[in-house]
Coordinates of C-alpha atoms in Angstrom, one line a residue:
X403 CA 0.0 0.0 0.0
X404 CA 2.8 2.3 0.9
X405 CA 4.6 1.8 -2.5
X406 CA 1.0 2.3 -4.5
X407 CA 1.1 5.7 -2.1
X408 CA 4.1 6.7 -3.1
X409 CA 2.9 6.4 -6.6
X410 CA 0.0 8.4 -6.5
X411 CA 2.3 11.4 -5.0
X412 CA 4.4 10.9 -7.7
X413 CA 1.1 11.6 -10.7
X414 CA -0.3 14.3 -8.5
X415 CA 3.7 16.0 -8.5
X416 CA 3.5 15.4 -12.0
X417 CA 0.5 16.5 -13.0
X418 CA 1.2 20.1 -10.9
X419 CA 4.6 20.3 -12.6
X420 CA 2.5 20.4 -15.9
X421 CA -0.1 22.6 -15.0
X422 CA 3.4 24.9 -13.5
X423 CA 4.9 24.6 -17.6
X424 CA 2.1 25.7 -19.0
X425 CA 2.4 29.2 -18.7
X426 CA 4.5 28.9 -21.7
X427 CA 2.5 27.5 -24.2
X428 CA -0.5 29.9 -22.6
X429 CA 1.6 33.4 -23.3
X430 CA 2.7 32.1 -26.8
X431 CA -1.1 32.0 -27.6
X432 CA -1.7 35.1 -25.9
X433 CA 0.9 36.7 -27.7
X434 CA -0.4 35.1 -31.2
X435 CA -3.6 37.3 -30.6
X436 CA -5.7 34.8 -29.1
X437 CA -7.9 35.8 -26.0
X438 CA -8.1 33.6 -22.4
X439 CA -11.5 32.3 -23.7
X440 CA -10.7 31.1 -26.9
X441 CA -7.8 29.0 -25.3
X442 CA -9.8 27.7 -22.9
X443 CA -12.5 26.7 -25.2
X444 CA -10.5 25.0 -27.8
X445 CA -8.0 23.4 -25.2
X446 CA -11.1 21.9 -23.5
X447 CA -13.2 20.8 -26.9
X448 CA -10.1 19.2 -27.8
X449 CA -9.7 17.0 -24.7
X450 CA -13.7 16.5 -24.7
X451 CA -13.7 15.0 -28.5
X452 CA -10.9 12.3 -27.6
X453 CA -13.0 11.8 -24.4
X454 CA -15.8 11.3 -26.0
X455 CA -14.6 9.2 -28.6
X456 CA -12.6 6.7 -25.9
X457 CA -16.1 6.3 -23.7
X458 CA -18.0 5.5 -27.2
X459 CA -15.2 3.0 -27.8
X460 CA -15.4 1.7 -24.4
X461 CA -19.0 1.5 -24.0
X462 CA -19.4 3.9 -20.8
X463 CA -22.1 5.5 -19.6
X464 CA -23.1 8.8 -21.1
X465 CA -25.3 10.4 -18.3
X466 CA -25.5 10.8 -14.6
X467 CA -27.7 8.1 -12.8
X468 CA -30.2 11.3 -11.9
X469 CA -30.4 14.7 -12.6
X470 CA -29.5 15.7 -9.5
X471 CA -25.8 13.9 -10.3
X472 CA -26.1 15.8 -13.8
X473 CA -26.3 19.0 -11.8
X474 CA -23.2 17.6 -9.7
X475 CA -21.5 17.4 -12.9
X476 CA -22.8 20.3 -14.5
X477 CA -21.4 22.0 -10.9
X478 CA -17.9 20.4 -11.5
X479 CA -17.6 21.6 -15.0
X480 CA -18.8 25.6 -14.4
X481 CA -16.6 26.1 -10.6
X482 CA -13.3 23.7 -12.0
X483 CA -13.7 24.3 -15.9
X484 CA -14.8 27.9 -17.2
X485 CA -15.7 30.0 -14.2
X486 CA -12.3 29.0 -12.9
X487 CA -10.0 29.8 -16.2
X488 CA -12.2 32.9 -17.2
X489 CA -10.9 34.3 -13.6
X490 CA -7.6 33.0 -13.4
X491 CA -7.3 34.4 -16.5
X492 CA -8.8 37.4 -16.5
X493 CA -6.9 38.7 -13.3
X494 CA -3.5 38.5 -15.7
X495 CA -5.4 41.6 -17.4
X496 CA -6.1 43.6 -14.1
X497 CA -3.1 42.6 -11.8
X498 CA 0.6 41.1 -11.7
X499 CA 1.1 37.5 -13.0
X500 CA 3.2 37.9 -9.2
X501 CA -0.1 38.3 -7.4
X502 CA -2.2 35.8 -9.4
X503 CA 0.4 33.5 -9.4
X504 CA 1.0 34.2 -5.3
X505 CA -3.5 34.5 -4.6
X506 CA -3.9 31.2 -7.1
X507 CA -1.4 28.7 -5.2
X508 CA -2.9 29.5 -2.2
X509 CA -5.4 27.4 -3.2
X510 CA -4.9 24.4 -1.2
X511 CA -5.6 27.1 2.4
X512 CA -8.9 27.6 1.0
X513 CA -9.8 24.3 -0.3
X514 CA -8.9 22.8 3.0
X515 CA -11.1 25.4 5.5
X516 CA -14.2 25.0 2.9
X517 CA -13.7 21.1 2.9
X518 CA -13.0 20.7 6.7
X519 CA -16.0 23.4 7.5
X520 CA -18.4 20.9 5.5
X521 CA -16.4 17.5 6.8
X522 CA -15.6 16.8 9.9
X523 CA -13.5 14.0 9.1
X524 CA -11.6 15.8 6.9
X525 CA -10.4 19.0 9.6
X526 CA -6.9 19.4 9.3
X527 CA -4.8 19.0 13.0
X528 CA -2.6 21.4 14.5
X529 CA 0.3 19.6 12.7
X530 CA -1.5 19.7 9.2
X531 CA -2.4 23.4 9.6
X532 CA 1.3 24.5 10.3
X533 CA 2.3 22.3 7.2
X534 CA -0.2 23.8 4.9
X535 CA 0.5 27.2 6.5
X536 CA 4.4 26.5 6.0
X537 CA 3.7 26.2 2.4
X538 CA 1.8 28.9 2.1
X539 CA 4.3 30.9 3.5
X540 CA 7.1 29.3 0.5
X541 CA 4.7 30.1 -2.4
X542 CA 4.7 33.4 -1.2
X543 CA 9.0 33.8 -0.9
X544 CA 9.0 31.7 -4.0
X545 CA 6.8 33.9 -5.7
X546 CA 7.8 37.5 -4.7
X547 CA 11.3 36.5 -4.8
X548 CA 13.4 38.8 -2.9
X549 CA 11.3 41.6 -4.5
X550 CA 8.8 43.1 -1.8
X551 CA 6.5 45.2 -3.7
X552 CA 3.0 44.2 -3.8
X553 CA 0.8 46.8 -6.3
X554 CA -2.9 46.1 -5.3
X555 CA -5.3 46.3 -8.1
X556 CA -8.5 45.4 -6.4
X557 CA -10.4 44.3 -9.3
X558 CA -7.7 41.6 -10.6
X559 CA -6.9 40.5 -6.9
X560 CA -10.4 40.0 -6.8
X561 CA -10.6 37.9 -9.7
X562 CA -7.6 36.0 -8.3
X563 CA -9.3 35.3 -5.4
X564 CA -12.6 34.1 -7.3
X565 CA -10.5 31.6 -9.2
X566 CA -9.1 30.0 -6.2
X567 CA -12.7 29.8 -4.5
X568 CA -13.4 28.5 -7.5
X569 CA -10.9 25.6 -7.1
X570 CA -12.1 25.2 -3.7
X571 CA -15.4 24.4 -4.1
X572 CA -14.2 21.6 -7.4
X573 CA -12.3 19.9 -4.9
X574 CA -15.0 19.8 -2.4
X575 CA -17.7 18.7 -4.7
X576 CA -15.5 15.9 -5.8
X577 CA -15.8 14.4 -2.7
X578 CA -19.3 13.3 -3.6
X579 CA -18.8 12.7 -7.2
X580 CA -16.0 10.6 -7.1
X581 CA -17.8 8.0 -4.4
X582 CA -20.6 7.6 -7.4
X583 CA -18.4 7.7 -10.6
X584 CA -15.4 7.0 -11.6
X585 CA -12.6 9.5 -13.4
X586 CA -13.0 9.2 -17.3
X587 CA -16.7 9.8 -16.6
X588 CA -16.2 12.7 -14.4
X589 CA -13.4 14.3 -16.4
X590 CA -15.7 14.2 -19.4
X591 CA -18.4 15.9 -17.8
X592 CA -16.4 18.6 -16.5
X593 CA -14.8 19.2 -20.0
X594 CA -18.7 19.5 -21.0
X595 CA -20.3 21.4 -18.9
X596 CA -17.1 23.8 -18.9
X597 CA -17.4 24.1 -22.9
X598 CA -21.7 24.3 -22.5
X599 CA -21.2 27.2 -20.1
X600 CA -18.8 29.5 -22.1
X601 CA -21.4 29.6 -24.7
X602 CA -23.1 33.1 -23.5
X603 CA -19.6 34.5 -23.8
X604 CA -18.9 33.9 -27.2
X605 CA -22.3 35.0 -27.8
X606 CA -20.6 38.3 -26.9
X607 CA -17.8 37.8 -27.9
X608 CA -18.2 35.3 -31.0
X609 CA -14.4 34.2 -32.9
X610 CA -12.4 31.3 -31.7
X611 CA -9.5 32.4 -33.2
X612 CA -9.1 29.2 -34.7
X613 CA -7.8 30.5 -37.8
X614 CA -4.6 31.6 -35.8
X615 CA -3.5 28.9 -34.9
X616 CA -3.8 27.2 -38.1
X617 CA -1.2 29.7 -39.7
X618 CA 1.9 28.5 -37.3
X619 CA 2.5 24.9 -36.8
X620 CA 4.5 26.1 -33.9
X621 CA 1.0 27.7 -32.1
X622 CA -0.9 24.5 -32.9
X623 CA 2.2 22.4 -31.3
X624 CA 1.5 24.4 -28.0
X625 CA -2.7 24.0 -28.1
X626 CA -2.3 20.3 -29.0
X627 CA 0.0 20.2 -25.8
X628 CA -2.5 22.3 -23.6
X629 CA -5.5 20.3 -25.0
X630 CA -4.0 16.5 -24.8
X631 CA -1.6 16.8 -22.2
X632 CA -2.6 19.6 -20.0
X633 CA -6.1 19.0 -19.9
X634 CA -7.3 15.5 -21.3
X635 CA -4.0 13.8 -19.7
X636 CA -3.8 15.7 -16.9
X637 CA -7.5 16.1 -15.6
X638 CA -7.8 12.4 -15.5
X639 CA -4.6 11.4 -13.6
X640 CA -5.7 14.5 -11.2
X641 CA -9.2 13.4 -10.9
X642 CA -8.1 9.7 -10.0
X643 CA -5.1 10.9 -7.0
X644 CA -7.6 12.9 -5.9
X645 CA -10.1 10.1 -5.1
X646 CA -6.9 7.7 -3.9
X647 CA -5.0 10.8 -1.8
X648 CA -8.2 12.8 -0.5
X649 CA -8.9 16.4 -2.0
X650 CA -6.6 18.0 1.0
X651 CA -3.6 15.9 -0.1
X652 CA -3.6 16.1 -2.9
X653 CA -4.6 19.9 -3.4
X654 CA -1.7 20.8 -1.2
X655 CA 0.3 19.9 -4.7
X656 CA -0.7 22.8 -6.3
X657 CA 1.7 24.5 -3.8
X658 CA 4.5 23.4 -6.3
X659 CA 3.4 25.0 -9.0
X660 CA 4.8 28.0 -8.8
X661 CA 8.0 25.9 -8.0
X662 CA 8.0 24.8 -11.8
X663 CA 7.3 27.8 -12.6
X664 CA 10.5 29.4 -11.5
X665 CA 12.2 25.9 -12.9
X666 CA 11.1 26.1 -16.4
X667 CA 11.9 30.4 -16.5
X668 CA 15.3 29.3 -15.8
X669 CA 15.6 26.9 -18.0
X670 CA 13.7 28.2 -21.1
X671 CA 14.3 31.7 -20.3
X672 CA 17.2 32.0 -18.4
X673 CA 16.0 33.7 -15.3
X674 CA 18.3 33.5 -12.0
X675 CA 17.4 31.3 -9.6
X676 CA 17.9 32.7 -6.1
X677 CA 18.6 32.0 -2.4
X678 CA 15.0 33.4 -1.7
X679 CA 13.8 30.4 -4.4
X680 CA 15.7 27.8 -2.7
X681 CA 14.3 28.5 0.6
X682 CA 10.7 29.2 -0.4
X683 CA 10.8 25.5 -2.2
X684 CA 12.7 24.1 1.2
X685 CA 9.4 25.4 3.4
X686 CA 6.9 24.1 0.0
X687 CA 8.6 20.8 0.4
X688 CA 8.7 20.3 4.4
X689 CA 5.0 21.8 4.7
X690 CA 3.9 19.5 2.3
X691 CA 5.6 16.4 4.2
X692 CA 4.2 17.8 7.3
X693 CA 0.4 18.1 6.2
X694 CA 0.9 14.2 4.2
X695 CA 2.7 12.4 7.0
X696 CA 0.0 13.4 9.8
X697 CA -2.2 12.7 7.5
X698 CA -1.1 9.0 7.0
X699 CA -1.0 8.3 10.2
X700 CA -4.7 9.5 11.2

């Protein structure tokens, strides 16, 4: 069991490594003239046609067993598919990438006081709390990186803070969901009711820049990597740790992504990496093993 364990950490530190490269690919679109919405949108109906094509293939179910499951799913697909990108997204516009990189990765704070306020069961200790408040504390170093200035823009801080809500409330309602269904069903829901609710926007704001992407192999390498790694790939190996590590485990990943982050800018862009880097990943990294090793032993 301990060795399977280990394994599941292992997919939930990959999965937030690849959620912390894609950044990359994201600004390249961005940069290509494409808005939040239209990456979203075809990154997600990209991952929801091989989806759909593998459950066909496979036979699976196509519908919740009631509609009150349906609305579970349609829930899943609004708060951890559109509502959640449109903010995250949108705060880039407003604010710093620093603070919606710093208010995102918090994340895990909020995901476990809304879980723990709804179950008991799942309250975090006193040894937990310090861990998750320890890694808190490295995303933030991490982050801001020796450089201390915070500019508050209330309306993208705002948003910022609506997308991690956002990701608080996916994790807590897949606490129910994932007892009744399992991942590839769940995934393809979310992708669904994601690309169903974004509709009204485009009615708005109608384009999907799709003729963009076309024109440079290069763009179409990086939205083929957003919509079959990043999102197909990567939703269902995230969906299934979450079910075998808990939501609070295995949220406290997205800690690291800013971690990545910092990696990949060094790597791919040659930024420095600092002291104040190496001892915001030291406090990520013992936080982490703090919150998971009580947590093991409960």
């Amino acid at each position: 069991m301990t060795n399977y364990r280990f394994f599941y950490h292992i997919v939930a530190l990959l999965v937030a490594s690849i959620w912390g490269s894609t950044f990359i690919s994201t600004k390249l679109l961005l940069l290509a003239g494409m808005t939040a919405a239209q990456i979203f949108v075809l990154r997600f109906a990209i991952a929801y046609v091989l989806l759909l094509v593998y459950s066909i293939y496979k036979r699976g179910r196509l519908f919740a067993a009631s509609w009150r499951h349906e609305l579970l799913m349609m829930a899943l697909g609004v708060v951890g598919g559109s509502l959640y990108f449109l903010t995250e997204n949108s705060a880039m516009n407003y604010t710093t990438t620093t603070n919606t990189s710093i208010i995102v990765s918090l994340c895990p704070l909020f995901a476990s006081a809304l879980i723990g306020a709804v179950y008991k069961s799942q309250r975090l200790n006193r040894v937990q709390t310090l861990g998750t408040v320890m890694a808190a504390a490295g995303v933030v170093v991490v982050v801001m990186n020796g450089r201390f200035v915070l500019h508050l823009s209330p309306l993208g801080d705002a948003l910022a803070f609506m997308a991690c809500l956002c990701w608080a409330v996916y994790s807590l309602l897949m606490i129910p969901a994932t007892k009744r269904y399992n991942t590839l069903f769940i995934t393809r829901k979310v992708f669904f009711y994601g690309l169903v609710s974004m509709i009204p926007y485009f009615m708005v704001y109608p384009g999907l820049g799709v003729d963009i992407v076309l024109s440079q192999p290069k763009l179409l390498a990086n939205l083929l990597f957003l919509g079959c790694i990043a999102s197909m790939a990567c939703f269902l190996a995230w969906n299934w740790v979450l079910k075998k590590l808990g939501a609070l485990i295995c949220t406290n990943y997205v800690y690291f992504n800013p971690v990545v982050t910092v990696i990949f800018a060094w790597a791919i862009l040659s930024e420095q990496i600092t002291l104040y880097f190496v001892l915001g990943t030291a406090f990520i990294l013992t936080g982490m093993y703090l919150a998971e090793k009580h947590h093991s032993h409960q």
